[in-house]
mmCIF file of C-alpha atoms in Angstrom:
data_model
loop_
_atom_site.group_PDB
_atom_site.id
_atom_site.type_symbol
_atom_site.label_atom_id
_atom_site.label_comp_id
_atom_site.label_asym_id
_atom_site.label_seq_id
_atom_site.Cartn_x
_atom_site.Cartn_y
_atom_site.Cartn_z
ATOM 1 C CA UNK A 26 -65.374 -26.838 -40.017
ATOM 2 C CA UNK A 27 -67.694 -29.312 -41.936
ATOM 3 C CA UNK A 28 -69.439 -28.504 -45.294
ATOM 4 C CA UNK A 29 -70.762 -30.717 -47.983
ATOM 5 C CA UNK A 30 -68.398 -32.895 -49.984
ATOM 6 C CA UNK A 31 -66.676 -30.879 -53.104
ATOM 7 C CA UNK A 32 -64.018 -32.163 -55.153
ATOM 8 C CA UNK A 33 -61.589 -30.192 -53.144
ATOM 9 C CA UNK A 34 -62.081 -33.185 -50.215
ATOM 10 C CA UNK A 35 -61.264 -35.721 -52.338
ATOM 11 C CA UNK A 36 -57.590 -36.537 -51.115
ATOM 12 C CA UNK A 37 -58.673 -36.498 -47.326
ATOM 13 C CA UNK A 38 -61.843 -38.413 -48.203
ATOM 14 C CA UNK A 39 -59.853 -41.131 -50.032
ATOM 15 C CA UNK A 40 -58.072 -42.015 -46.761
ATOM 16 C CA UNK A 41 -60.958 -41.557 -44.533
ATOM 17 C CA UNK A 42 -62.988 -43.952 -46.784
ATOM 18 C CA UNK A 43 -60.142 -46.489 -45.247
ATOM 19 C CA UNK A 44 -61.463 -46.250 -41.777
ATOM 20 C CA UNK A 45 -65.466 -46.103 -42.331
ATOM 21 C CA UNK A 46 -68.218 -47.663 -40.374
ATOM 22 C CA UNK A 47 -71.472 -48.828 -42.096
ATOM 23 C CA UNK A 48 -74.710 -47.969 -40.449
ATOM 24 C CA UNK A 49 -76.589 -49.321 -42.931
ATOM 25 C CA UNK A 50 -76.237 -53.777 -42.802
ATOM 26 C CA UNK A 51 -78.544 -54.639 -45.823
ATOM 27 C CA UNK A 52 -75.885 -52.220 -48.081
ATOM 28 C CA UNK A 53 -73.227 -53.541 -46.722
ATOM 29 C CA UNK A 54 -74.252 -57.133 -46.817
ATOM 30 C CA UNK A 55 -75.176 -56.974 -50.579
ATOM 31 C CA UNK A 56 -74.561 -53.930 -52.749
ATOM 32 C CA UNK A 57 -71.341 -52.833 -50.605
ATOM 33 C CA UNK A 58 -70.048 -49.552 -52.130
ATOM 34 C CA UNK A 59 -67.138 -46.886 -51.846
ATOM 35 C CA UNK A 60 -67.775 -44.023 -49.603
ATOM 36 C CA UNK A 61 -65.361 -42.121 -51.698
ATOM 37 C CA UNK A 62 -67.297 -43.472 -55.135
ATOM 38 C CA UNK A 63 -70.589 -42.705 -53.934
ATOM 39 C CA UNK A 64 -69.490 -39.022 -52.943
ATOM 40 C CA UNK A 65 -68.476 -38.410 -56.243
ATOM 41 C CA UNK A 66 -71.386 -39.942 -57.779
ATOM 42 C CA UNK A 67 -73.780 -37.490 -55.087
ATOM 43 C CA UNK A 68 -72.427 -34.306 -57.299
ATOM 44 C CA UNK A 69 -73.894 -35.386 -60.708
ATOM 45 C CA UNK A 70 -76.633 -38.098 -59.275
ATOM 46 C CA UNK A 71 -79.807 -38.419 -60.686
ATOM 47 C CA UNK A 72 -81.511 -40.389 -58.526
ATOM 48 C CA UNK A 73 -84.570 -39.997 -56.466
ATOM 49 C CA UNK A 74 -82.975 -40.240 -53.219
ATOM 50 C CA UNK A 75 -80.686 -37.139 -52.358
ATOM 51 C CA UNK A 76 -76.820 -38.275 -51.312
ATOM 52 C CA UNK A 77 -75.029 -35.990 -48.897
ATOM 53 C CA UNK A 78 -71.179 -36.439 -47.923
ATOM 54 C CA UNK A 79 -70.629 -33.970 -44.990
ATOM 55 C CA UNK A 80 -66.851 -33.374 -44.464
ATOM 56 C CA UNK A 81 -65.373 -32.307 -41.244
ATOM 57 C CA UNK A 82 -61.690 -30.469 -41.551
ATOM 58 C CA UNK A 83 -60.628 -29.193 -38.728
ATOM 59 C CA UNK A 84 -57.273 -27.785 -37.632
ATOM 60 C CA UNK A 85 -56.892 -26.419 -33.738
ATOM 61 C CA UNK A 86 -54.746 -23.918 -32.613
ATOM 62 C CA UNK A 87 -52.950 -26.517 -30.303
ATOM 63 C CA UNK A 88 -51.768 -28.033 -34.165
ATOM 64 C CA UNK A 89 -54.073 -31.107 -33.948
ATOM 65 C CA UNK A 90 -56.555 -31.984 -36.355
ATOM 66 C CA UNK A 91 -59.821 -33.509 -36.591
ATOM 67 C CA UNK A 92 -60.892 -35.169 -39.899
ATOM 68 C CA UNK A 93 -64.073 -37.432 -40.394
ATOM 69 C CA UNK A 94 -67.196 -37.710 -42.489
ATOM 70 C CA UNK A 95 -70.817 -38.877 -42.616
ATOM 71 C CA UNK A 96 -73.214 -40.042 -45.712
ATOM 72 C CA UNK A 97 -76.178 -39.836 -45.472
ATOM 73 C CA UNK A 98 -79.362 -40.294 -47.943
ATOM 74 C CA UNK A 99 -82.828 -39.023 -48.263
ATOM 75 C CA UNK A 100 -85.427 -40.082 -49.982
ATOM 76 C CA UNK A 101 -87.502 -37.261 -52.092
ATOM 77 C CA UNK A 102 -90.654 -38.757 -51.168
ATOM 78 C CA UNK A 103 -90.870 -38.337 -47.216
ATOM 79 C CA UNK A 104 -89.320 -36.449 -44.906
ATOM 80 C CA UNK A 105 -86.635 -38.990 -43.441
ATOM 81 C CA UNK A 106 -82.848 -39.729 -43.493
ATOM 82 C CA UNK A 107 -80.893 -42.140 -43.496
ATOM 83 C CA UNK A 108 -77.123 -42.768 -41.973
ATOM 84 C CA UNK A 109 -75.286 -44.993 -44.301
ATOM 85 C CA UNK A 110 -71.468 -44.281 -43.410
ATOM 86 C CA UNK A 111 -69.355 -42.791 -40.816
ATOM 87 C CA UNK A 112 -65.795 -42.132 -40.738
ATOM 88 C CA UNK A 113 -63.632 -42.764 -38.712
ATOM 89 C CA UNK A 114 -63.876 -45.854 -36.791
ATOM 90 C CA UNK A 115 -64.075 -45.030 -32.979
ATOM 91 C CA UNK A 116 -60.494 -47.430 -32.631
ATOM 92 C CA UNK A 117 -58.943 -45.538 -35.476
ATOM 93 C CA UNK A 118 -58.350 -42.054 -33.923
ATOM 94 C CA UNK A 119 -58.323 -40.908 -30.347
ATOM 95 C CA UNK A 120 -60.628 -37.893 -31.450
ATOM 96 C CA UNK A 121 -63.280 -40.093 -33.524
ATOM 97 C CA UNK A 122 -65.542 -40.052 -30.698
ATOM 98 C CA UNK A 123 -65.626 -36.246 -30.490
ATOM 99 C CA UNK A 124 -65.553 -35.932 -34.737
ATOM 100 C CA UNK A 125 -69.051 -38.542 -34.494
ATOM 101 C CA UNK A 126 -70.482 -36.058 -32.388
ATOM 102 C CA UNK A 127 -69.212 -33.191 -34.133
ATOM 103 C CA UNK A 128 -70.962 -35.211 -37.432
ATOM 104 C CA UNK A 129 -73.944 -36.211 -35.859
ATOM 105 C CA UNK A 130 -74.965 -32.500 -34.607
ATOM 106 C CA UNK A 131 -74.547 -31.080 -37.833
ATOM 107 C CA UNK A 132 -76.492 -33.937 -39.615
ATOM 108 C CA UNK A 133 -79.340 -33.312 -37.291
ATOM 109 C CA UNK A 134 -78.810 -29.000 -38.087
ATOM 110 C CA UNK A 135 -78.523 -29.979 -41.988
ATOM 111 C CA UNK A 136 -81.876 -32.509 -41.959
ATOM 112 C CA UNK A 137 -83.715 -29.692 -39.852
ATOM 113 C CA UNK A 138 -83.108 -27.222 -42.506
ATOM 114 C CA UNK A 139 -84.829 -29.423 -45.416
ATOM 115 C CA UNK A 140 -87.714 -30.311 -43.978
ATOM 116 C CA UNK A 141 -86.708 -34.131 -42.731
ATOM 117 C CA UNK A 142 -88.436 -34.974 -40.072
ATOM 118 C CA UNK A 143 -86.806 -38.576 -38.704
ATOM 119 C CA UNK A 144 -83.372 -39.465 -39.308
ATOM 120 C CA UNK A 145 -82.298 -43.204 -39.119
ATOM 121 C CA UNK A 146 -78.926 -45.705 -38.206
ATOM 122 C CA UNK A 147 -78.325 -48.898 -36.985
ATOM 123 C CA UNK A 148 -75.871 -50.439 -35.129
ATOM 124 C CA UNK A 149 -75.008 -53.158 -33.110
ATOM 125 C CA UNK A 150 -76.196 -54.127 -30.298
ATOM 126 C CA UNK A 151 -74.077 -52.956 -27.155
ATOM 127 C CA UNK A 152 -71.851 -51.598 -29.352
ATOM 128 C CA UNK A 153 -69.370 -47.770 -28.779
ATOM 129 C CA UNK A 154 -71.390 -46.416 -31.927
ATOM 130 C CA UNK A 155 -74.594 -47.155 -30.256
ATOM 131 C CA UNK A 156 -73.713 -45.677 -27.659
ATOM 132 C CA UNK A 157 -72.609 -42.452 -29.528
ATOM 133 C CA UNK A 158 -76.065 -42.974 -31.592
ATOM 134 C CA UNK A 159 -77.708 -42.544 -27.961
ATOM 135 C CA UNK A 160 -75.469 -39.852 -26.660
ATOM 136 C CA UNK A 161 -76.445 -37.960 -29.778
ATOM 137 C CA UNK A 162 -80.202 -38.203 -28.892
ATOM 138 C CA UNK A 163 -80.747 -41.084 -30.938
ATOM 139 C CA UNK A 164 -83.614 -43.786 -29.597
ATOM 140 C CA UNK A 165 -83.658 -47.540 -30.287
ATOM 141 C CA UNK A 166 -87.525 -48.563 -31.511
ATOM 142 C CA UNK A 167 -86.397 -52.369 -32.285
ATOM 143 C CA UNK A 168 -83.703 -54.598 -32.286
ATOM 144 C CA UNK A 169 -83.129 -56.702 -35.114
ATOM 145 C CA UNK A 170 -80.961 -60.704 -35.270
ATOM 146 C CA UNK A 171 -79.612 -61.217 -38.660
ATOM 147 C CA UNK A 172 -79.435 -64.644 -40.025
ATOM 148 C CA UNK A 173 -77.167 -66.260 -42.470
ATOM 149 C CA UNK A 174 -77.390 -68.797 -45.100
ATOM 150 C CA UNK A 175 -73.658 -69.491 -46.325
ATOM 151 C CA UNK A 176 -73.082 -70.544 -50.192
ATOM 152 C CA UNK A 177 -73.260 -74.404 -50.619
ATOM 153 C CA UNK A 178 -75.673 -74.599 -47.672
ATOM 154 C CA UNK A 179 -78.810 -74.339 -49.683
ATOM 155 C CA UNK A 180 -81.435 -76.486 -49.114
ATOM 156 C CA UNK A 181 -83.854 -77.938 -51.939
ATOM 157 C CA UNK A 182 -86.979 -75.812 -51.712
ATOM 158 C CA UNK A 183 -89.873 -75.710 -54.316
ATOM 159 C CA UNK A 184 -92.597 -72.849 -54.965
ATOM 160 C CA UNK A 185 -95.502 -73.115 -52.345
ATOM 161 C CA UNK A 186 -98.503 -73.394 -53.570
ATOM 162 C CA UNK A 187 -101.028 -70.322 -52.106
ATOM 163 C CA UNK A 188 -98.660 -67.766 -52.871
ATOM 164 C CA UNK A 189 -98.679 -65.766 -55.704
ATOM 165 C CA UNK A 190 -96.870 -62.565 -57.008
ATOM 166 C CA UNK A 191 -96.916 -58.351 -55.511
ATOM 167 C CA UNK A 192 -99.474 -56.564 -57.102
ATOM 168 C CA UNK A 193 -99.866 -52.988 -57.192
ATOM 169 C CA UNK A 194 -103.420 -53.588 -55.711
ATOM 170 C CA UNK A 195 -102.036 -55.669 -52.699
ATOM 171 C CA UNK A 196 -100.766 -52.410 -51.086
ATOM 172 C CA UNK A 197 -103.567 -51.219 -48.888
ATOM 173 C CA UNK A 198 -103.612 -54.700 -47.595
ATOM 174 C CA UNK A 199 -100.071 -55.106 -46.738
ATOM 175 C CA UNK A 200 -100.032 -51.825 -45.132
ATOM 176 C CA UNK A 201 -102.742 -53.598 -43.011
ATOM 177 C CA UNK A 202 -100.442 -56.580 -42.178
ATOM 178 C CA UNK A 203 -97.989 -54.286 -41.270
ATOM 179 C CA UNK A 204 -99.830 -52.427 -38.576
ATOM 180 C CA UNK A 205 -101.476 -55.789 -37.376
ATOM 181 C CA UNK A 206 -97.929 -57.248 -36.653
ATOM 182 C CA UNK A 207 -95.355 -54.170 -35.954
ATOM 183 C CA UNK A 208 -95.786 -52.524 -32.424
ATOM 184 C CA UNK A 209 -97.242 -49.300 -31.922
ATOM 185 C CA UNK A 210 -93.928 -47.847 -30.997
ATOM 186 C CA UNK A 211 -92.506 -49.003 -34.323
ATOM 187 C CA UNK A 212 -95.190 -47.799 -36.175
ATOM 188 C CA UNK A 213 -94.802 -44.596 -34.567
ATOM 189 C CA UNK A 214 -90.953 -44.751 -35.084
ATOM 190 C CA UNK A 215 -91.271 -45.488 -38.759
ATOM 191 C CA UNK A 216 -94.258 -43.274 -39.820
ATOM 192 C CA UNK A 217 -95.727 -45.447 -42.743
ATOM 193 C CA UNK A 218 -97.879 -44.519 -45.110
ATOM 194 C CA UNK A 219 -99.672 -47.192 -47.183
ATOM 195 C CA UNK A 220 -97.414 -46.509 -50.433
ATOM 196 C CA UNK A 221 -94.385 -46.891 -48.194
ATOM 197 C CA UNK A 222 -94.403 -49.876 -46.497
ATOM 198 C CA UNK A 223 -93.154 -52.473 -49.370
ATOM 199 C CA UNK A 224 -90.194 -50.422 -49.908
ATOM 200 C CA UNK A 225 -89.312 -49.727 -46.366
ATOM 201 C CA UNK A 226 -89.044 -53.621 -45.698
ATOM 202 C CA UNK A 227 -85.197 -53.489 -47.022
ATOM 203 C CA UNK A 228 -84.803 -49.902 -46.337
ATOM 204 C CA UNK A 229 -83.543 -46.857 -48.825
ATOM 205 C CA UNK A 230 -81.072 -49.241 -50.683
ATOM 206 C CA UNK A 231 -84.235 -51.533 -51.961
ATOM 207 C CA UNK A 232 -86.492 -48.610 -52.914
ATOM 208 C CA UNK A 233 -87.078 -49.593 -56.132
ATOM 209 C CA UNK A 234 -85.540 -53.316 -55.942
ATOM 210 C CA UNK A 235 -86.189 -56.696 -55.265
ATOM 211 C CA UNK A 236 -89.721 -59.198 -55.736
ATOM 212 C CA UNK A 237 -92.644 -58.894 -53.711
ATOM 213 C CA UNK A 238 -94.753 -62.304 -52.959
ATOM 214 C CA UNK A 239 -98.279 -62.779 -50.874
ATOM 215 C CA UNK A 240 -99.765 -65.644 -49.114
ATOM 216 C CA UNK A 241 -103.302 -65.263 -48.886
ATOM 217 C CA UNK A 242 -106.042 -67.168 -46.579
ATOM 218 C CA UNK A 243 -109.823 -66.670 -46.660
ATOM 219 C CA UNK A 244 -109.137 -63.380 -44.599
ATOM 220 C CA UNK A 245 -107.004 -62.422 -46.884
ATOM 221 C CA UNK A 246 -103.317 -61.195 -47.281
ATOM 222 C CA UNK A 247 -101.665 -63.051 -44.337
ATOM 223 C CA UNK A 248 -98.425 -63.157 -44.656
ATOM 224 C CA UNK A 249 -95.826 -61.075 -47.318
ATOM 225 C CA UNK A 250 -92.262 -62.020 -48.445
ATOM 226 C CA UNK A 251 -89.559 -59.921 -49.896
ATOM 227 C CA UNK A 252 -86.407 -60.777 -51.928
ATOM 228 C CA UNK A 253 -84.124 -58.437 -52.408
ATOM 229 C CA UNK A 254 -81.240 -59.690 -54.903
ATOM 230 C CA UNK A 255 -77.756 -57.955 -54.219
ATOM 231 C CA UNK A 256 -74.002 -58.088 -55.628
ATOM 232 C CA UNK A 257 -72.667 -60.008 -52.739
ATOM 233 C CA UNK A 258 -75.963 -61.109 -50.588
ATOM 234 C CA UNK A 259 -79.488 -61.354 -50.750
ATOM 235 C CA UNK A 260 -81.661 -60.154 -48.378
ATOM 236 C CA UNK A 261 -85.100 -61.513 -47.339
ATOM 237 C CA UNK A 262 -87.831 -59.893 -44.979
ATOM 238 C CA UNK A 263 -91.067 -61.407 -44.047
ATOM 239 C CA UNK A 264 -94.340 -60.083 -42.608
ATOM 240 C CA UNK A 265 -96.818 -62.721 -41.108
ATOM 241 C CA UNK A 266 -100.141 -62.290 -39.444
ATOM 242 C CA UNK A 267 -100.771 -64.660 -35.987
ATOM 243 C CA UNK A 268 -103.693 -66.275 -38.056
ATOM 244 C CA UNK A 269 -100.966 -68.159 -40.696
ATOM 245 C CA UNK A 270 -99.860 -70.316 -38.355
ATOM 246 C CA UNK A 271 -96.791 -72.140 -40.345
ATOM 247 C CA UNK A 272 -97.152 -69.037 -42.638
ATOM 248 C CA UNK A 273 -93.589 -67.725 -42.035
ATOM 249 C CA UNK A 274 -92.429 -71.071 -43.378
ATOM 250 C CA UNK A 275 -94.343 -71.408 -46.634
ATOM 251 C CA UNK A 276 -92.932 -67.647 -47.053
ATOM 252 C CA UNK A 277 -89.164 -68.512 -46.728
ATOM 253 C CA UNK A 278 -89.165 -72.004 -48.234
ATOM 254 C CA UNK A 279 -91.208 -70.681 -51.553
ATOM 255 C CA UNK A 280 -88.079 -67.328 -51.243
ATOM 256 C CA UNK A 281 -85.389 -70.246 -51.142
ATOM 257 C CA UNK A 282 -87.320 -71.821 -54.202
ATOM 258 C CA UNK A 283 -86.626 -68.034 -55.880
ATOM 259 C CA UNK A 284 -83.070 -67.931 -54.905
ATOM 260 C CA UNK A 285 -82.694 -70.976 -57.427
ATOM 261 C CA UNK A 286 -82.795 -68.120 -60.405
ATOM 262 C CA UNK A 287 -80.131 -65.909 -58.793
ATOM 263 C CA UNK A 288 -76.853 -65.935 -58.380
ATOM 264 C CA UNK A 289 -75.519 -67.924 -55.471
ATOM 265 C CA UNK A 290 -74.438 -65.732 -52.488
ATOM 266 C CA UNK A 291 -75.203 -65.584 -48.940
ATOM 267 C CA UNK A 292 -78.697 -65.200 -48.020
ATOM 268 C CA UNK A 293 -79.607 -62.991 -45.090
ATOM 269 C CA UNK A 294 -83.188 -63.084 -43.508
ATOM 270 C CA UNK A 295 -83.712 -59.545 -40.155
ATOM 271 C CA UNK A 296 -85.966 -61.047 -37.855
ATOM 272 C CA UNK A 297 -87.126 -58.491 -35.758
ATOM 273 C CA UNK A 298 -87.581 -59.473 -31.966
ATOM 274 C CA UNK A 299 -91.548 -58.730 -32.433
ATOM 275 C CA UNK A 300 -91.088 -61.977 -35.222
ATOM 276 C CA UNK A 301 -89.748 -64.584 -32.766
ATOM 277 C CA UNK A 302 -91.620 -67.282 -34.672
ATOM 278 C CA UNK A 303 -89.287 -67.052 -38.104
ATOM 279 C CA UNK A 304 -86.200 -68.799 -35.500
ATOM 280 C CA UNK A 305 -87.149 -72.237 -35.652
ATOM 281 C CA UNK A 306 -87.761 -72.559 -39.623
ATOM 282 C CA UNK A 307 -84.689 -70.515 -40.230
ATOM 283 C CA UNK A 308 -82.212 -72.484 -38.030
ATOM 284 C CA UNK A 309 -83.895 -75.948 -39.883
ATOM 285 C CA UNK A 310 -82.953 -74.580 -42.755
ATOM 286 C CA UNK A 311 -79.427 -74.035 -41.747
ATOM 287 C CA UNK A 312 -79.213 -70.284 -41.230
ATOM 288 C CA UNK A 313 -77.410 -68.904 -38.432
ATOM 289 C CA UNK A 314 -77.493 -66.057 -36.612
ATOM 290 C CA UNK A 315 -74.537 -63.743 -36.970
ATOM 291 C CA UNK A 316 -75.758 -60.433 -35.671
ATOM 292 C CA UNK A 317 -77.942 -58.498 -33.685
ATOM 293 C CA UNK A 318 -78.734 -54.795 -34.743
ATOM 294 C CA UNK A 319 -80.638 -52.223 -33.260
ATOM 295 C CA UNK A 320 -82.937 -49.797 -35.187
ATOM 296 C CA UNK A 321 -82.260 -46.403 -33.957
ATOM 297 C CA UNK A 322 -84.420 -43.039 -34.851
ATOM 298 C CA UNK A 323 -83.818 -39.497 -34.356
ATOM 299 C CA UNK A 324 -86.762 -36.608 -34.620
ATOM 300 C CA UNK A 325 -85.786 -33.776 -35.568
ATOM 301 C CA UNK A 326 -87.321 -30.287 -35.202
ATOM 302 C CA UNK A 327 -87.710 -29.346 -39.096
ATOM 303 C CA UNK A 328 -87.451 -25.569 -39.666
ATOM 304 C CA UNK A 329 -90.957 -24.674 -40.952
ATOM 305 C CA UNK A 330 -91.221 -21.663 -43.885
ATOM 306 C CA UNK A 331 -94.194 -19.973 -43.793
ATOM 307 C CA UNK A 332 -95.893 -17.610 -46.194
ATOM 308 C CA UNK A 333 -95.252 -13.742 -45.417
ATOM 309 C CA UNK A 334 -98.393 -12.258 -43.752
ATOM 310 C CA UNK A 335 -100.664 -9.350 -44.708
ATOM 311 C CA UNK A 336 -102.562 -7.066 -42.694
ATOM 312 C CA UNK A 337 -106.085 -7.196 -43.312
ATOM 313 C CA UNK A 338 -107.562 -3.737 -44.912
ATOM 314 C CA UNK A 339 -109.265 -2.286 -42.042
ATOM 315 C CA UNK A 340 -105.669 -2.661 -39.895
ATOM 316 C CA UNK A 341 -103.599 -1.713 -42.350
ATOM 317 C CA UNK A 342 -104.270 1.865 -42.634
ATOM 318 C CA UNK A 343 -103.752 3.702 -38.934
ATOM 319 C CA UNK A 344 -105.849 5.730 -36.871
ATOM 320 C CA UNK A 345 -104.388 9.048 -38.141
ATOM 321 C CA UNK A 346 -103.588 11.541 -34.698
ATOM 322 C CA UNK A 347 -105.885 14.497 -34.618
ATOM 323 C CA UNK A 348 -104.971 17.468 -36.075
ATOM 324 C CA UNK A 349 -105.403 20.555 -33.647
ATOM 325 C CA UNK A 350 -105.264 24.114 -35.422
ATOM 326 C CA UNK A 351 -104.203 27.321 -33.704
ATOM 327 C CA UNK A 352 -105.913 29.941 -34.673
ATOM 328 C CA UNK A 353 -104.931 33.785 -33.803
ATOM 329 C CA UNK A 354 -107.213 35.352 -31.346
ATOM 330 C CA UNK A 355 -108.711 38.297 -32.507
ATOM 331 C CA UNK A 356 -108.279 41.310 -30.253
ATOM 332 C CA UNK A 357 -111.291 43.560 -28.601
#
């Protein structure tokens, strides 16, 4: 059986939380966090986004058990999902393959039910849980390299001149770099609308976190920067248009220039493969790469409510049947 977390769970979800997977790199890069905390926190949250714990528990008449979990959150504002744990890890049980499955069905059933429309993971690349991801008719729309700048590694970098500060105005115009640089599949994959597309940059964890920056050219916004400051890591994402030319690198040396008011922790820059061009200045500036993800999407077939119809007037009342009347014949 699996049913939303309830405090009943909580012993088998404290040693499942032992054995979890992350499908969600930026949280567990910098603002790692407890499966069995944040399932706790889900029943008295009030935060925009909607956190779900869904428990399997499962006894079979042959006297084995299956036991596993998935966390998922969703955003209040559009109709999308998003994986963030799973439990257990595929070498951790001989039936964690079939319990993912098990998980990943009724995620799908649970996001169809409120509406959600796209639900979203990421893995590695060539990995078993991409290949569950797949098997569950999940579809890879981008693959991702992950670079690392360790602690002490830091190189001397000063604000660049040209750039300047997010603006709430600067929206319409990012959302415009964005759909000159991502590829139509992408696009299609990640559904944007213009008030979305700073905060998907570092995905549901950075929804309301982290500094915006712009470089600008006589076309306009050409290139945009994100820092997103975390407990263990920062994360950094760039946009730049073909036009900017050494662009990418005025973006990540002025970033490195920010760091210099946070605390020190490894840096991480996703450069996805569309954004080839970010390699060279990364690697001069001594980050390496340490992973390569893939972006994976799911669409769902949301369960629609519609009003309850009325008959219009005229077809609301019936023909009525025709009345025939006997009448006694008289006699002669």
């Amino acid at each position: 059986m699996i049913a939303p977390f309830t405090l009943h769970d909580l012993p088998l979800l404290k040693r499942l939380a032992k054995v979890h997977v992350a499908l969600c790199p930026i949280e567990a890069l910098t603002r790692p966090s407890s499966p069995l905390w944040t399932a706790l926190l889900s029943l008295w949250s009030l935060d925009e986004a909607r956190l779900s714990t869904f428990v399997l528990n499962e006894q079979g008449r042959d006297g084995r058990s299956m036991h596993g979990f998935a966390q998922v959150k969703q955003p209040s504002s559009r109709p999308e999902m998003y994986i963030q744990y799973m439990s257990p890890r595929l070498d951790a049980d001989e039936d964690a393959r079939a319990a993912w499955t098990r998980l990943l069905s009724h995620v799908a059933a649970a996001a169809g039910e409120r509406g959600v429309q796209r639900i979203y993971a990421c893995a590695p690349d060539g990995t078993e849980e991409m290949e569950i991801l797949l098997g569950a008719g999940f579809s890879v729309y981008c693959r991702e390299e992950i670079f690392r700048l360790v602690p002490g590694a830091h190189p001397q970098a000063v604000a660049q001149a040209g750039i300047r500060p997010e603006q709430s105005t600067d929206a319409w115009a990012i959302s415009q770099l964005y759909r000159a640089t991502a590829p139509h599949l992408v696009q299609q994959a990640e559904s944007l609308a213009e008030s979305d597309t700073i905060k998907w940059l570092c995905g549901p964890v950075a929804w309301n976190q982290g500094e915006g920056f712009v470089l600008e050219d006589q076309a306009g916004i050409a290139g945009y920067g994100f820092l997103m400051p975390g407990r263990t890591g920062h994360w950094l994402r760039f946009l730049v248009h073909s036009r900017a030319g050494d662009g990418g690198t005025v973006l990540l040396d002025h970033s490195l220039a920010l760091l210099n008011y946070y605390p020190t922790h490894p840096v991480y820059c996703a450069v996805r493969e569309y954004q080839g061009r970010l390699r060279a200045p990364l690697a001069e500036r001594g980050f390496d790469l340490v992973s390569v993800q893939c972006r994976l999407v799911k669409h769902t077939t949301a369960r629609i409510k519609e009003p309850a119809r009325s008959l219009v007037p005229a077809l609301e009342k019936r023909a009525e049947a025709p009345t025939t009347t006997v009448s006694p014949t008289e006699g002669p």
